[in-house]
C-alpha atoms as a PDB file:
ATOM      1  CA  MET A   1       0.000   0.000   0.000  1.00  0.00           C
ATOM      2  CA  THR A   2       1.279   3.414  -0.932  1.00  0.00           C
ATOM      3  CA  LYS A   3       2.099   6.122   1.578  1.00  0.00           C
ATOM      4  CA  LEU A   4       1.540   8.886  -0.962  1.00  0.00           C
ATOM      5  CA  THR A   5      -1.127  11.515  -0.594  1.00  0.00           C
ATOM      6  CA  GLU A   6      -3.945  11.530  -3.140  1.00  0.00           C
ATOM      7  CA  LYS A   7      -2.309  14.483  -4.877  1.00  0.00           C
ATOM      8  CA  GLN A   8       1.082  12.745  -5.044  1.00  0.00           C
ATOM      9  CA  LEU A   9      -0.511   9.553  -6.322  1.00  0.00           C
ATOM     10  CA  ALA A  10      -2.393  11.479  -9.018  1.00  0.00           C
ATOM     11  CA  ARG A  11       0.858  13.167 -10.057  1.00  0.00           C
ATOM     12  CA  ALA A  12       2.642   9.812 -10.210  1.00  0.00           C
ATOM     13  CA  ARG A  13      -0.128   8.430 -12.435  1.00  0.00           C
ATOM     14  CA  GLU A  14       0.082  11.475 -14.717  1.00  0.00           C
ATOM     15  CA  ASP A  15       3.834  11.009 -15.029  1.00  0.00           C
ATOM     16  CA  PHE A  16       3.498   7.284 -15.718  1.00  0.00           C
ATOM     17  CA  ASP A  17       0.820   7.887 -18.346  1.00  0.00           C
ATOM     18  CA  ARG A  18       3.006  10.514 -20.025  1.00  0.00           C
ATOM     19  CA  TYR A  19       5.760   7.917 -20.480  1.00  0.00           C
ATOM     20  CA  ASP A  20       3.279   5.202 -21.532  1.00  0.00           C
ATOM     21  CA  THR A  21       2.758   6.696 -24.977  1.00  0.00           C
ATOM     22  CA  ASN A  22       0.792   3.768 -26.425  1.00  0.00           C
ATOM     23  CA  GLY A  23      -1.458   3.368 -23.375  1.00  0.00           C
ATOM     24  CA  ASP A  24      -0.734  -0.315 -22.731  1.00  0.00           C
ATOM     25  CA  LYS A  25      -0.190   0.221 -18.962  1.00  0.00           C
ATOM     26  CA  LYS A  26       3.557  -0.418 -19.122  1.00  0.00           C
ATOM     27  CA  VAL A  27       6.469   1.758 -20.103  1.00  0.00           C
ATOM     28  CA  THR A  28       8.932   0.191 -22.512  1.00  0.00           C
ATOM     29  CA  VAL A  29      12.586   1.124 -22.688  1.00  0.00           C
ATOM     30  CA  ALA A  30      11.856   2.897 -25.985  1.00  0.00           C
ATOM     31  CA  GLU A  31       8.981   4.907 -24.505  1.00  0.00           C
ATOM     32  CA  PHE A  32      10.987   5.894 -21.444  1.00  0.00           C
ATOM     33  CA  GLY A  33      14.075   6.630 -23.495  1.00  0.00           C
ATOM     34  CA  SER A  34      12.263   8.895 -25.935  1.00  0.00           C
ATOM     35  CA  THR A  35      11.582  11.306 -23.089  1.00  0.00           C
ATOM     36  CA  MET A  36      14.599  10.794 -20.868  1.00  0.00           C
ATOM     37  CA  GLU A  37      17.221  10.989 -23.645  1.00  0.00           C
ATOM     38  CA  LYS A  38      16.630  14.744 -23.625  1.00  0.00           C
ATOM     39  CA  TYR A  39      17.804  14.982 -20.019  1.00  0.00           C
ATOM     40  CA  LEU A  40      20.244  12.126 -19.368  1.00  0.00           C
ATOM     41  CA  THR A  41      23.420  10.734 -20.841  1.00  0.00           C
ATOM     42  CA  PRO A  42      23.150   7.156 -22.139  1.00  0.00           C
ATOM     43  CA  GLU A  43      25.037   5.939 -19.073  1.00  0.00           C
ATOM     44  CA  ASP A  44      22.756   7.786 -16.667  1.00  0.00           C
ATOM     45  CA  PHE A  45      19.699   6.491 -18.516  1.00  0.00           C
ATOM     46  CA  LYS A  46      20.912   2.888 -18.170  1.00  0.00           C
ATOM     47  CA  ALA A  47      21.535   3.409 -14.451  1.00  0.00           C
ATOM     48  CA  LEU A  48      18.081   4.931 -13.938  1.00  0.00           C
ATOM     49  CA  LEU A  49      16.421   2.131 -15.874  1.00  0.00           C
ATOM     50  CA  ALA A  50      18.255  -0.500 -13.816  1.00  0.00           C
ATOM     51  CA  LYS A  51      17.099   1.214 -10.611  1.00  0.00           C
ATOM     52  CA  ILE A  52      13.435   1.392 -11.638  1.00  0.00           C
ATOM     53  CA  ASN A  53      13.056  -1.846 -13.595  1.00  0.00           C
ATOM     54  CA  SER A  54      13.546  -4.233 -10.691  1.00  0.00           C
ATOM     55  CA  ASP A  55      12.634  -7.397 -12.601  1.00  0.00           C
ATOM     56  CA  GLY A  56      14.905  -6.604 -15.562  1.00  0.00           C
ATOM     57  CA  ASN A  57      12.297  -7.301 -18.244  1.00  0.00           C
ATOM     58  CA  ASP A  58      12.851  -4.020 -20.140  1.00  0.00           C
ATOM     59  CA  GLU A  59       9.384  -2.767 -19.223  1.00  0.00           C
ATOM     60  CA  ILE A  60       8.477  -0.561 -16.292  1.00  0.00           C
ATOM     61  CA  SER A  61       5.250  -1.600 -14.625  1.00  0.00           C
ATOM     62  CA  TRP A  62       3.053   0.747 -12.629  1.00  0.00           C
ATOM     63  CA  ASP A  63       4.201  -0.968  -9.416  1.00  0.00           C
ATOM     64  CA  GLU A  64       7.882  -0.510 -10.282  1.00  0.00           C
ATOM     65  CA  PHE A  65       7.288   3.116 -11.241  1.00  0.00           C
ATOM     66  CA  LEU A  66       5.331   3.815  -8.075  1.00  0.00           C
ATOM     67  CA  THR A  67       7.965   2.194  -5.854  1.00  0.00           C
ATOM     68  CA  ASP A  68      10.669   4.358  -7.400  1.00  0.00           C
ATOM     69  CA  TYR A  69       8.454   7.444  -7.155  1.00  0.00           C
ATOM     70  CA  GLU A  70       7.885   6.806  -3.444  1.00  0.00           C
ATOM     71  CA  ASN A  71      11.599   6.217  -2.872  1.00  0.00           C
ATOM     72  CA  ASP A  72      12.459   9.477  -4.611  1.00  0.00           C
ATOM     73  CA  LEU A  73      10.016  11.321  -2.345  1.00  0.00           C
ATOM     74  CA  GLY A  74      11.358   9.544   0.728  1.00  0.00           C
ATOM     75  CA  THR A  75       8.036   7.999   1.734  1.00  0.00           C
END
């Protein structure tokens, strides 16, 4: 169960949906990379992906995204 406020949870969902460009409820490496390549070096992108994608399947699930989001907020 999440410790986020309703507002934080809504923001997390908005962010996830922004990355999930095809709306299939998962964020592929390509989807995530198309946004993050503007802000990160390839090495930093790989490190971020490894941190978020805990099962290593090259797709970020909502649960993985939310866990990372909570960790970043310190909740």
